Amino acid sequence: MRGALIVPLVLVVAACSRDAASSGASARASATGEPTRHYGLGHAASAAEVAARDIDVGPDGEGLPPGSGTAQQGAIIFQAKCSMCHGPKGQGMPPVFPALIGRDPKAEGFSFAKDWKLVKTIGNYWPHATTVFDYVRRAMPQVLPGSLTNDELYALTAYLLASNQVIPMTTTLDAASLKQVKMPYVDRFVVDNRRGGKDVK
Amino acid sequence: MDERVTDVEGARTTDARPTDAAGEELLSRRTLITGAVGALGVAVAAGIPLMAGGQGAKAPAAPPVPAVPVVPVDATKVPGAPTTAVGTRSPFVKPSRAPVGEITGNSLTPLQDLAGTITPADLHFERHHAGIPFIDPSRHSLLIHGMVATPLVLSVEEIRRFPPVTRTAFIECSGNGRAAYREPKPDTTPQKAAGLVGNTEWTGVPLKVLLDEAGARKDATWMLAEGGDACLLARSIPMAKAWDDALVVWAQNGEPLRPEQGFPLRLLLPGFEGNTSVKWLRRLELGARPWMTRWETSKYTDPLPDGTARQFSFDMDAKSIITSPAFPQALTKGWWPISGLAWSGRGKITHVEVSTDSGSSWSQATLHAPALDRALVRFTHMWEWTGRETVLLSRAIDETGYVQPTRAELVKVRGIGTDFHFNPIVGWKVQGDGHVVFHGET
């Protein structure tokens, strides 16, 4: 509670010094090249303030935290913390709880546009392995988001990738190995070519 | 050392998702977690998912309908009701967003009940992926960091001190119309066919003003926008859009945003698929490549018949729908206004054409001014029903020359199983007995 009282004071000081430095609205150039104005509002974020929110993981592995976990450990965590919604085999419970695991041979040609009943899973659709880590860290388990440790996250990511036949069940994942994982269908994702005009795309 | 920093850093190495709140919030969060663990335990013991009865399962019991007060025989002969702190609708008017789902729910704008173009705030559709967060604006802030000269924290109050702007723009979920596209059914209302769209007069600050305040770097090409909800929803946005017409908004139709629309702050990307207008905005990180979040990979990508999937398909294609006559109306012979809405994520609607003979001929509908950039426009067309069965259709044309396609054209280029962006021409079949049903197979 004490900390909570101290923090705002620290922030006020930071905000004041920023105001003084910018001495009111001053003209500078924007990255767009246009002249711009500074209002001296807000305060410079401290490293701790950035760290507290900066949890994203990029497809290049940037932002992956320390820690590690095995697919076998992940299987146990999955049964305890995920299976009640996603099913014991990760098969999902439609329509609310999505399937996470499954490689229906009918879907293997990435033929989802022809049949919407084909089930998309991490193995047959997701283009980047880092997304599994990033999303589970943000959002799962749905009733307790933010409750998993980094080791648990690596273990669950390893289990979800292994049970989708992307990596062997014996894999241990950490920051270095997760960013190396190539998803089977990454090459199928293309940039948007719609531009309006006469063509329907 | 500052207790908060210790807490945060401790969280960073042990917890996967550090909390950025002050001690007070940590406490309440722990209390909450304990409660949730209890609930989870019960659900596990019972062997049932926690959200059984949610989306798709049986509908929750309808709230009791308030009785219509006694209406005087002659309202000019008795004094009326007193004034009230907050207005209410007439008891004779009962629009509903028809909500479904609990934690990952949605609700639909009742298009058939609305006139003009502005969607009343409490009837605007909603879609969220982890429930509607309850946020105290005095403890909410926006962090702008990454490829900037000065990482900045802005309170909600500070954001409101930048030069404000007001503009009208639609927001449409890119899943709007999925069911009507895949399996058109006659008993579809306008709300069901296209209710994941709303049109609002937004007030906020141009994002470029905030980017300049933080000293955004020219070489930043992408920006991650993150919400403060329970899934920390995050989308990668091209910086070109951020510098162009993006806003950080706090007001909707003259009042603070509704919680389900992002209170206290949301990003607004006019014309882009709704999911990118991140609600409960708490962070913008500038970088040089997209982050490939779940909402731009697993979801919000469009499988195509050639075995590829379109990614970062932001623009909403031009679209229109007749909102009256529509299912479940029944017509009598005589004159009727055909009335509907049209919009384009690429600019202004220039024309809307209406057919009253199942598509054999088309005439120009009247567009009601103003037809604004990336906003809903109302069109009407007077029509006399002679008692013969027919199909009423509308198609929108935008300033790029794009003509809203038929369903058959879309199925050809995108496939029946494509997952987002459904803008086929749709219409209404007027049966010989005057009953109107949905017509989706164009």
XYZ file of C-alpha atoms in Angstrom:
643
model
C 0.000 0.000 0.000
C 2.874 2.324 0.822
C 4.323 1.795 -2.643
C 1.047 2.797 -4.189
C 1.186 6.129 -2.397
C 4.777 6.864 -3.306
C 4.480 6.166 -6.998
C 2.261 9.082 -8.010
C 4.676 11.520 -6.370
C 7.566 10.120 -8.378
C 5.502 10.465 -11.529
C 4.573 14.062 -10.756
C 8.231 14.975 -10.484
C 8.965 13.327 -13.812
C 6.057 15.112 -15.442
C 7.199 18.494 -14.135
C 10.717 18.132 -15.389
C 9.390 17.190 -18.803
C 7.233 20.297 -18.844
C 10.188 22.474 -17.979
C 12.355 20.885 -20.646
C 9.847 21.452 -23.402
C 8.945 24.962 -22.123
C 5.458 24.983 -23.533
C 4.414 24.109 -27.051
C 7.479 24.214 -29.262
C 7.822 23.646 -32.975
C 9.854 20.692 -34.229
C 9.702 18.472 -37.278
C 7.556 15.359 -37.286
C 8.771 12.090 -38.771
C 6.317 12.953 -41.546
C 8.407 16.038 -42.347
C 5.596 18.387 -41.374
C 6.151 20.960 -38.665
C 4.751 19.808 -35.388
C 4.122 21.090 -31.932
C 4.994 19.645 -28.562
C 2.618 20.107 -25.684
C 4.774 18.771 -22.884
C 1.991 16.489 -21.698
C 2.553 13.113 -20.080
C 5.745 11.904 -18.503
C 8.731 10.013 -19.815
C 8.133 6.315 -19.137
C 10.584 4.714 -16.732
C 12.222 1.422 -17.683
C 10.025 -0.287 -15.083
C 6.874 1.208 -16.528
C 7.791 -0.053 -19.986
C 8.832 -3.483 -18.686
C 5.546 -3.911 -16.829
C 3.567 -3.752 -20.061
C 6.046 -4.749 -22.750
C 5.185 -8.438 -22.902
C 4.964 -8.974 -26.627
C 6.886 -11.640 -28.478
C 7.789 -11.201 -32.128
C 8.041 -13.872 -34.830
C 11.830 -13.409 -34.665
C 11.768 -14.397 -30.988
C 12.276 -10.846 -29.766
C 10.754 -10.461 -26.325
C 10.861 -14.153 -25.385
C 11.659 -14.311 -21.661
C 14.111 -16.631 -19.920
C 12.824 -20.059 -18.921
C 12.204 -23.439 -20.538
C 9.803 -26.352 -20.562
C 9.306 -29.734 -22.167
C 6.367 -31.065 -24.137
C 5.883 -33.791 -21.524
C 5.613 -31.231 -18.753
C 3.229 -29.295 -20.972
C 0.977 -32.340 -21.383
C 0.486 -32.508 -17.626
C -0.170 -28.765 -17.284
C -2.588 -28.943 -20.204
C -4.684 -31.612 -18.500
C -4.759 -29.619 -15.278
C -5.344 -26.113 -16.620
C -6.680 -26.257 -20.156
C -8.502 -29.508 -20.873
C -11.720 -28.561 -19.090
C -12.400 -26.080 -21.867
C -10.351 -27.274 -24.831
C -10.994 -30.992 -24.263
C -8.586 -33.657 -22.950
C -7.037 -34.053 -26.413
C -7.249 -30.356 -27.293
C -10.015 -31.221 -29.730
C -12.141 -28.262 -28.581
C -15.809 -27.972 -27.711
C -17.480 -26.022 -30.464
C -18.739 -23.437 -30.844
C -17.234 -21.658 -27.824
C -14.000 -23.494 -27.057
C -11.703 -23.760 -30.067
C -9.781 -26.874 -31.054
C -6.064 -26.454 -30.479
C -4.760 -29.835 -31.579
C -5.546 -31.832 -34.718
C -4.299 -32.514 -38.220
C -7.380 -33.661 -40.140
C -5.917 -35.105 -43.377
C -8.744 -33.418 -45.327
C -7.451 -30.021 -44.214
C -3.813 -30.682 -45.027
C -3.957 -29.010 -48.431
C -4.912 -25.733 -46.718
C -8.295 -26.030 -48.412
C -10.217 -24.042 -45.804
C -11.722 -21.666 -48.371
C -13.583 -24.559 -49.964
C -15.055 -26.037 -46.792
C -15.681 -23.976 -43.684
C -16.292 -27.096 -41.628
C -12.609 -28.019 -41.763
C -11.207 -27.277 -38.322
C -8.251 -24.900 -38.156
C -5.680 -25.765 -35.510
C -2.257 -24.601 -34.472
C -0.736 -27.385 -36.577
C -2.672 -26.950 -39.777
C -3.075 -23.167 -39.829
C -0.969 -21.008 -37.491
C 1.959 -19.417 -39.353
C 4.225 -18.643 -36.358
C 5.137 -20.717 -33.301
C 5.884 -17.627 -31.218
C 2.190 -16.676 -31.467
C 1.288 -19.674 -29.298
C 3.532 -18.434 -26.505
C 2.446 -14.815 -26.902
C -1.277 -15.563 -26.966
C -1.334 -18.050 -24.098
C 0.689 -15.602 -22.022
C -1.788 -12.817 -22.770
C -5.055 -14.633 -22.502
C -5.051 -18.155 -21.101
C -6.348 -19.934 -19.138
C -9.350 -17.812 -19.874
C -10.542 -17.461 -16.281
C -7.042 -16.814 -14.912
C -5.125 -14.876 -17.549
C -1.613 -13.919 -16.559
C -1.291 -16.736 -14.049
C 1.194 -18.997 -15.869
C 4.940 -18.888 -15.237
C 7.387 -18.605 -18.110
C 8.418 -22.241 -17.646
C 4.783 -23.325 -17.831
C 4.337 -21.247 -20.977
C 7.327 -22.869 -22.677
C 6.068 -26.307 -21.631
C 2.525 -25.651 -22.912
C 3.864 -24.199 -26.176
C 6.069 -27.282 -26.599
C 3.132 -29.596 -25.909
C 0.789 -27.774 -28.308
C 3.409 -27.788 -31.078
C 4.401 -31.415 -30.461
C 0.865 -32.762 -30.312
C 0.233 -30.942 -33.602
C 3.198 -32.833 -35.092
C 5.270 -29.692 -35.596
C 8.131 -30.718 -33.253
C 9.010 -34.031 -31.543
C 7.418 -34.862 -28.160
C 10.907 -34.958 -26.677
C 11.577 -31.276 -27.370
C 12.528 -28.771 -24.694
C 11.655 -25.223 -25.672
C 13.325 -22.023 -24.584
C 13.840 -18.615 -26.186
C 16.540 -19.875 -28.530
C 14.756 -23.010 -29.726
C 11.224 -21.576 -29.976
C 12.232 -18.939 -32.490
C 13.736 -21.674 -34.694
C 10.447 -23.572 -35.039
C 9.042 -23.241 -38.561
C 5.314 -23.792 -38.902
C 4.141 -26.084 -41.729
C 1.939 -23.522 -43.483
C 3.779 -20.232 -42.942
C 4.337 -19.870 -46.680
C 0.602 -19.865 -47.381
C 0.060 -16.435 -45.845
C 0.026 -13.678 -48.456
C -0.304 -9.908 -48.365
C -3.615 -8.283 -49.092
C -3.870 -7.437 -52.793
C -7.268 -5.747 -52.700
C -7.085 -2.108 -53.742
C -10.683 -1.130 -54.507
C -11.481 -0.170 -58.091
C -13.159 -2.448 -60.568
C -11.618 -5.760 -59.532
C -13.326 -8.015 -57.051
C -10.595 -9.946 -55.268
C 13.908 1.149 -3.333
C 10.462 1.872 -4.616
C 8.282 -1.047 -3.639
C 6.410 -0.920 -6.918
C 9.518 -1.348 -9.018
C 10.582 -4.332 -6.943
C 7.199 -5.841 -7.413
C 7.250 -5.277 -11.141
C 10.722 -6.635 -11.633
C 9.996 -9.594 -9.431
C 6.955 -10.268 -11.527
C 8.964 -10.021 -14.710
C 11.228 -12.930 -13.878
C 8.760 -15.217 -12.158
C 5.381 -14.329 -13.587
C 4.840 -14.605 -17.272
C 2.644 -11.545 -17.422
C 3.731 -8.803 -15.085
C 1.042 -6.571 -13.762
C 1.691 -2.887 -14.096
C -0.709 -1.787 -11.443
C 0.137 -0.190 -8.159
C 0.179 -2.253 -4.960
C -3.482 -1.658 -4.375
C -4.418 -3.303 -7.618
C -2.044 -6.192 -7.061
C -3.918 -6.906 -3.889
C -7.315 -6.846 -5.479
C -6.042 -8.917 -8.368
C -4.790 -11.574 -5.995
C -8.126 -11.599 -4.256
C -9.809 -12.001 -7.588
C -7.479 -14.792 -8.606
C -8.180 -16.675 -5.422
C -11.859 -16.395 -6.151
C -11.369 -17.555 -9.720
C -9.258 -20.517 -8.659
C -12.104 -21.532 -6.424
C -14.540 -21.279 -9.316
C -12.203 -23.179 -11.593
C -11.850 -25.919 -9.020
C -15.591 -26.314 -8.795
C -15.944 -26.469 -12.564
C -13.159 -29.017 -12.850
C -14.690 -31.140 -10.127
C -18.008 -31.036 -11.910
C -16.271 -31.917 -15.174
C -17.987 -29.146 -17.076
C -16.610 -26.153 -18.903
C -17.085 -22.952 -17.006
C -18.996 -21.326 -19.763
C -21.545 -23.997 -20.517
C -24.687 -22.150 -21.368
C -22.655 -19.413 -23.016
C -22.403 -18.690 -26.709
C -24.313 -21.108 -28.844
C -25.841 -22.996 -25.965
C -29.322 -22.333 -24.664
C -30.296 -18.663 -24.537
C -30.176 -17.002 -21.131
C -33.580 -16.298 -19.614
C -34.988 -13.067 -21.047
C -35.123 -10.180 -18.575
C -38.672 -9.393 -17.469
C -40.318 -7.001 -19.914
C -41.315 -3.825 -18.074
C -45.054 -3.397 -18.168
C -46.252 -0.550 -20.377
C -47.593 2.128 -18.027
C -51.219 2.996 -18.351
C -51.567 5.311 -21.332
C -54.084 8.108 -20.825
C -56.997 8.184 -23.217
C -56.023 11.750 -24.107
C -52.494 12.830 -23.216
C -53.510 16.467 -23.635
C -55.928 16.228 -20.711
C -53.514 15.069 -17.944
C -50.165 16.483 -16.785
C -47.185 14.550 -18.095
C -44.366 12.789 -16.264
C -41.637 14.700 -14.375
C -38.121 15.212 -15.685
C -35.482 12.540 -15.076
C -31.719 12.493 -14.572
C -31.171 10.245 -17.584
C -33.655 9.844 -20.409
C -35.222 6.558 -21.354
C -36.876 5.216 -24.486
C -40.626 5.202 -24.826
C -41.971 1.923 -23.408
C -43.291 1.341 -26.907
C -39.752 1.218 -28.317
C -37.788 -1.884 -27.383
C -34.697 -2.367 -29.505
C -32.338 -5.185 -28.511
C -28.740 -6.003 -29.413
C -29.579 -9.700 -29.007
C -26.379 -10.538 -27.126
C -24.774 -13.981 -27.234
C -21.873 -15.446 -25.293
C -20.340 -14.348 -22.036
C -16.571 -14.015 -21.986
C -16.050 -14.100 -25.750
C -19.338 -12.592 -26.717
C -20.931 -10.339 -29.249
C -24.119 -8.415 -29.791
C -25.577 -6.921 -32.932
C -26.809 -3.461 -33.873
C -30.589 -3.687 -34.494
C -30.300 -2.085 -37.945
C -34.021 -2.516 -38.687
C -34.942 -0.335 -35.695
C -32.727 2.628 -36.596
C -33.140 5.668 -38.826
C -30.537 8.062 -40.188
C -26.916 7.018 -39.850
C -25.731 7.464 -36.252
C -25.905 4.355 -34.100
C -27.086 5.184 -30.567
C -24.236 4.299 -28.227
C -26.256 1.749 -26.282
C -27.316 -0.027 -29.468
C -23.872 -0.196 -31.080
C -22.771 -3.784 -31.685
C -20.047 -5.166 -29.461
C -17.483 -7.874 -29.871
C -14.890 -8.782 -27.319
C -12.550 -11.679 -26.694
C -12.315 -11.699 -22.914
C -15.309 -9.844 -21.554
C -15.783 -6.120 -20.989
C -13.183 -4.862 -18.522
C -14.211 -2.571 -15.683
C -11.677 0.273 -15.768
C -11.204 3.256 -13.459
C -10.111 6.049 -15.829
C -7.980 7.685 -13.145
C -5.814 4.552 -13.081
C -5.699 4.021 -16.845
C -2.922 5.338 -19.060
C -1.484 4.943 -22.529
C 2.166 3.969 -22.934
C 3.825 4.884 -26.255
C 7.244 3.276 -26.680
C 9.530 1.345 -29.002
C 10.974 3.351 -31.892
C 10.337 6.761 -30.324
C 12.658 9.456 -28.962
C 10.901 9.550 -25.566
C 8.772 6.661 -24.350
C 5.709 8.411 -22.932
C 2.994 7.639 -20.415
C -0.164 9.679 -20.943
C -3.058 9.697 -18.524
C -6.593 9.854 -19.864
C -6.833 13.424 -18.608
C -3.607 14.385 -20.388
C -4.803 12.855 -23.642
C -7.900 15.027 -23.437
C -5.693 18.134 -23.308
C -4.290 17.628 -26.816
C -6.163 19.416 -29.636
C -9.357 17.398 -30.023
C -11.084 16.480 -33.265
C -14.513 15.046 -33.999
C -15.392 12.872 -36.973
C -17.965 10.330 -37.966
C -16.819 6.842 -38.919
C -18.249 3.381 -39.067
C -16.751 0.383 -37.336
C -17.514 -2.987 -38.879
C -16.335 -6.339 -37.590
C -14.733 -8.213 -40.468
C -16.807 -11.264 -39.505
C -20.003 -9.311 -40.236
C -22.384 -11.344 -42.391
C -20.598 -14.707 -42.114
C -23.717 -16.809 -41.491
C -25.733 -15.007 -44.170
C -22.902 -15.596 -46.667
C -22.289 -19.251 -45.956
C -25.835 -20.446 -45.332
C -28.403 -17.766 -46.188
C -31.686 -18.452 -44.412
C -35.062 -16.802 -45.139
C -35.702 -15.890 -41.491
C -32.685 -13.573 -41.300
C -33.237 -10.002 -40.076
C -31.026 -7.048 -41.112
C -29.532 -7.273 -37.623
C -28.522 -10.902 -38.159
C -27.377 -10.353 -41.741
C -25.205 -7.300 -41.096
C -25.513 -6.121 -37.475
C -21.794 -6.121 -36.700
C -21.563 -2.522 -37.911
C -22.174 0.799 -36.208
C -21.621 4.448 -37.058
C -20.500 6.975 -34.506
C -19.477 10.580 -34.067
C -16.150 10.044 -32.329
C -14.104 12.618 -30.436
C -10.447 12.178 -29.697
C -6.961 13.254 -30.711
C -5.253 12.426 -34.005
C -2.752 9.689 -33.286
C -0.109 11.628 -35.223
C -0.204 14.337 -32.560
C 0.662 11.751 -29.896
C 3.305 10.161 -32.138
C 4.984 13.528 -32.560
C 4.777 14.152 -28.833
C 6.741 10.940 -28.257
C 9.098 11.695 -31.159
C 8.142 8.691 -33.291
C 10.939 7.635 -35.604
C 10.574 7.784 -39.366
C 11.933 4.249 -39.791
C 9.177 2.679 -37.676
C 6.922 0.777 -40.083
C 4.539 -1.080 -37.748
C 2.860 -0.332 -34.467
C 1.475 -2.784 -31.937
C -1.788 -1.562 -30.403
C -2.719 -3.328 -27.180
C -5.883 -3.205 -25.093
C -6.203 -3.471 -21.332
C -8.759 -6.287 -21.337
C -8.257 -9.780 -19.946
C -6.715 -11.076 -23.189
C -4.537 -8.003 -23.776
C -5.849 -7.981 -27.322
C -3.111 -6.770 -29.643
C -2.894 -5.938 -33.350
C -0.045 -4.823 -35.600
C -0.952 -1.672 -37.535
C 1.005 -0.206 -40.456
C 2.524 3.156 -39.510
C 1.121 4.615 -42.743
C -2.353 4.295 -41.204
C -1.145 5.592 -37.842
C 0.182 8.793 -39.468
C -2.847 9.126 -41.745
C -6.321 9.183 -40.165
C -5.947 7.160 -36.946
C -7.430 8.674 -33.792
C -7.242 7.888 -30.105
C -10.838 8.510 -29.061
C -12.547 8.940 -25.714
C -16.034 10.041 -26.704
C -18.855 8.492 -28.664
C -21.841 10.541 -29.822
C -21.070 13.340 -27.401
C -20.481 11.332 -24.220
C -17.614 9.263 -22.871
C -17.162 5.884 -24.591
C -19.352 3.095 -23.287
C -17.403 0.355 -21.469
C -18.150 -2.122 -24.255
C -16.780 0.395 -26.776
C -13.462 0.779 -25.028
C -13.914 3.162 -22.090
C -11.831 5.140 -21.351
C -9.737 5.078 -24.581
C -9.870 3.282 -27.889
C -7.960 3.409 -31.111
C -10.055 4.329 -34.141
C -8.832 3.268 -37.572
C -11.502 4.491 -40.001
C -12.320 1.936 -42.689
C -10.181 -0.848 -41.191
C -11.690 -4.066 -39.872
C -13.188 -3.428 -36.444
C -10.809 -5.610 -34.463
C -7.928 -3.213 -35.228
C -9.695 -0.299 -33.507
C -8.345 -1.672 -30.249
C -10.530 -0.926 -27.229
C -9.362 -0.126 -23.701
C -6.141 1.060 -25.392
C -3.200 0.982 -23.005
C -0.092 0.606 -25.152
C 1.345 1.501 -28.550
C 4.746 0.076 -29.435
C 6.511 1.197 -32.591
C 8.656 -1.316 -34.458
C 9.893 -2.452 -37.823
C 7.857 -5.640 -38.424
C 4.448 -6.974 -37.476
C 4.166 -9.005 -34.270
C 2.008 -11.809 -35.706
C -0.427 -11.839 -32.825
C -3.164 -14.448 -32.631
C -5.667 -11.888 -33.967
C -3.724 -11.465 -37.224
C -2.820 -15.130 -37.803
C -5.251 -17.653 -36.317
C -8.098 -15.158 -36.705
C -8.831 -12.251 -39.045
C -7.055 -13.916 -41.969
C -8.907 -14.936 -45.121
C -8.342 -18.386 -46.628
C -8.611 -18.231 -50.437
C -9.453 -20.959 -52.969
C -5.857 -21.081 -54.283
C -4.673 -22.530 -50.972
C -3.350 -19.267 -49.539
C -4.669 -17.009 -46.794
C -4.766 -13.252 -47.064
C -3.198 -11.560 -44.054
C -3.486 -7.960 -42.817
C -6.617 -7.544 -44.922
C -7.539 -4.326 -43.184
C -9.827 -2.461 -45.594
C -13.542 -3.131 -45.390
C -14.927 -3.436 -48.923
C -17.944 -1.368 -49.990
C -21.224 -2.817 -48.816
C -24.917 -1.989 -48.502
C -28.046 -3.510 -47.053
C -31.713 -2.577 -47.262
C -32.934 -2.298 -43.669
C -36.610 -1.873 -44.608
C -38.620 -3.598 -45.986
C -37.023 -6.645 -44.419
C -37.839 -9.871 -42.587
C -40.152 -10.171 -40.604
C -42.202 -7.305 -42.092
C -45.382 -7.924 -44.096
C -46.320 -5.400 -46.777
C -49.646 -4.211 -48.061
C -50.034 -2.902 -51.611
C -49.001 0.690 -52.211
C -46.011 2.991 -51.795
C -43.113 2.097 -49.517
C -39.746 3.685 -48.951
C -36.945 1.229 -49.534
C -34.404 2.383 -46.968
C -30.922 1.129 -46.236
C -27.326 1.798 -45.307
C -24.138 1.791 -47.374
C -20.471 2.222 -46.481
C -16.938 1.709 -47.729
C -13.651 1.350 -45.902
C -11.914 3.015 -48.847
C -13.655 6.378 -48.797
C -17.005 7.804 -49.770
C -19.982 6.019 -51.226
C -20.763 7.693 -54.554
C -23.888 5.759 -55.565
C -26.250 3.134 -54.311
C -28.363 1.319 -56.861
C -31.582 -0.443 -56.011
C -33.385 -3.136 -57.959
C -37.053 -3.868 -57.330
C -37.266 -6.578 -60.016
C -34.843 -9.222 -58.758
C -31.832 -7.621 -60.427
C -33.166 -7.178 -63.998
C -32.927 -3.405 -63.766
C -31.318 -0.989 -61.332
C -32.075 2.599 -60.429
C -30.179 5.196 -58.430
C -31.315 5.512 -54.864
C -31.302 8.908 -53.133
C -28.229 9.316 -50.924
C -29.006 11.400 -47.865
C -26.356 14.036 -47.265
C -23.771 14.048 -45.966
C -22.121 11.016 -47.569
C -18.969 11.102 -45.462
C -15.634 9.380 -45.870
C -15.672 5.908 -44.246
C -19.060 6.464 -42.651
C -22.515 4.985 -43.088
C -24.759 6.767 -45.544
C -28.533 6.342 -45.665
C -30.181 5.670 -49.008
C -33.853 5.566 -49.858
C -35.889 4.772 -52.930
C -39.666 5.083 -53.187
C -41.371 1.989 -54.586
C -44.952 0.942 -55.225
C -45.749 -2.664 -54.462
C -48.406 -4.006 -56.786
C -48.821 -7.376 -55.112
C -46.428 -9.343 -57.322
C -43.623 -11.490 -55.888
C -40.213 -9.880 -56.376
C -36.754 -9.435 -54.874
C -35.454 -6.076 -53.616
C -31.678 -5.628 -53.893
C -29.110 -2.882 -53.270
C -25.528 -2.419 -54.374
C -23.027 0.199 -53.267
C -20.373 1.885 -55.400
C -17.508 3.763 -53.742
C -15.174 6.493 -54.884
C -12.544 4.003 -56.062
C -15.111 2.690 -58.573
C -15.595 -0.564 -56.654
C -19.024 -2.114 -57.159
C -20.415 -4.340 -54.415
C -20.304 -7.856 -55.908
C -22.862 -10.653 -55.926
C -22.440 -13.606 -53.597
C -21.582 -15.809 -56.593
C -18.738 -13.458 -57.596
C -17.364 -13.459 -54.060
C -17.597 -17.224 -53.673
C -15.630 -17.545 -56.914
C -12.702 -15.398 -55.752
C -12.748 -16.086 -51.997
C -14.449 -19.449 -51.585
C -17.472 -20.350 -49.488
C -15.233 -21.161 -46.510
C -13.366 -17.863 -46.374
C -13.496 -16.540 -42.862
C -13.754 -12.747 -42.893
C -14.840 -9.881 -45.161
C -18.312 -10.696 -46.446
C -19.813 -7.947 -48.583
C -22.098 -9.629 -51.121
C -25.211 -7.975 -52.493
C -28.105 -9.185 -50.382
C -31.795 -8.458 -50.554
C -35.318 -9.279 -49.578
C -37.880 -11.412 -51.320
C -41.375 -9.958 -51.153
C -43.738 -12.915 -51.364
C -47.155 -12.747 -53.016
C -48.789 -12.513 -49.589
C -46.643 -9.491 -48.662
C -44.344 -11.362 -46.261
C -40.705 -10.378 -46.645
C -37.870 -12.921 -46.274
C -34.086 -12.705 -46.597
C -32.583 -13.325 -50.025
C -28.870 -14.085 -49.821
C -28.227 -16.188 -52.905
C -27.260 -13.419 -55.297
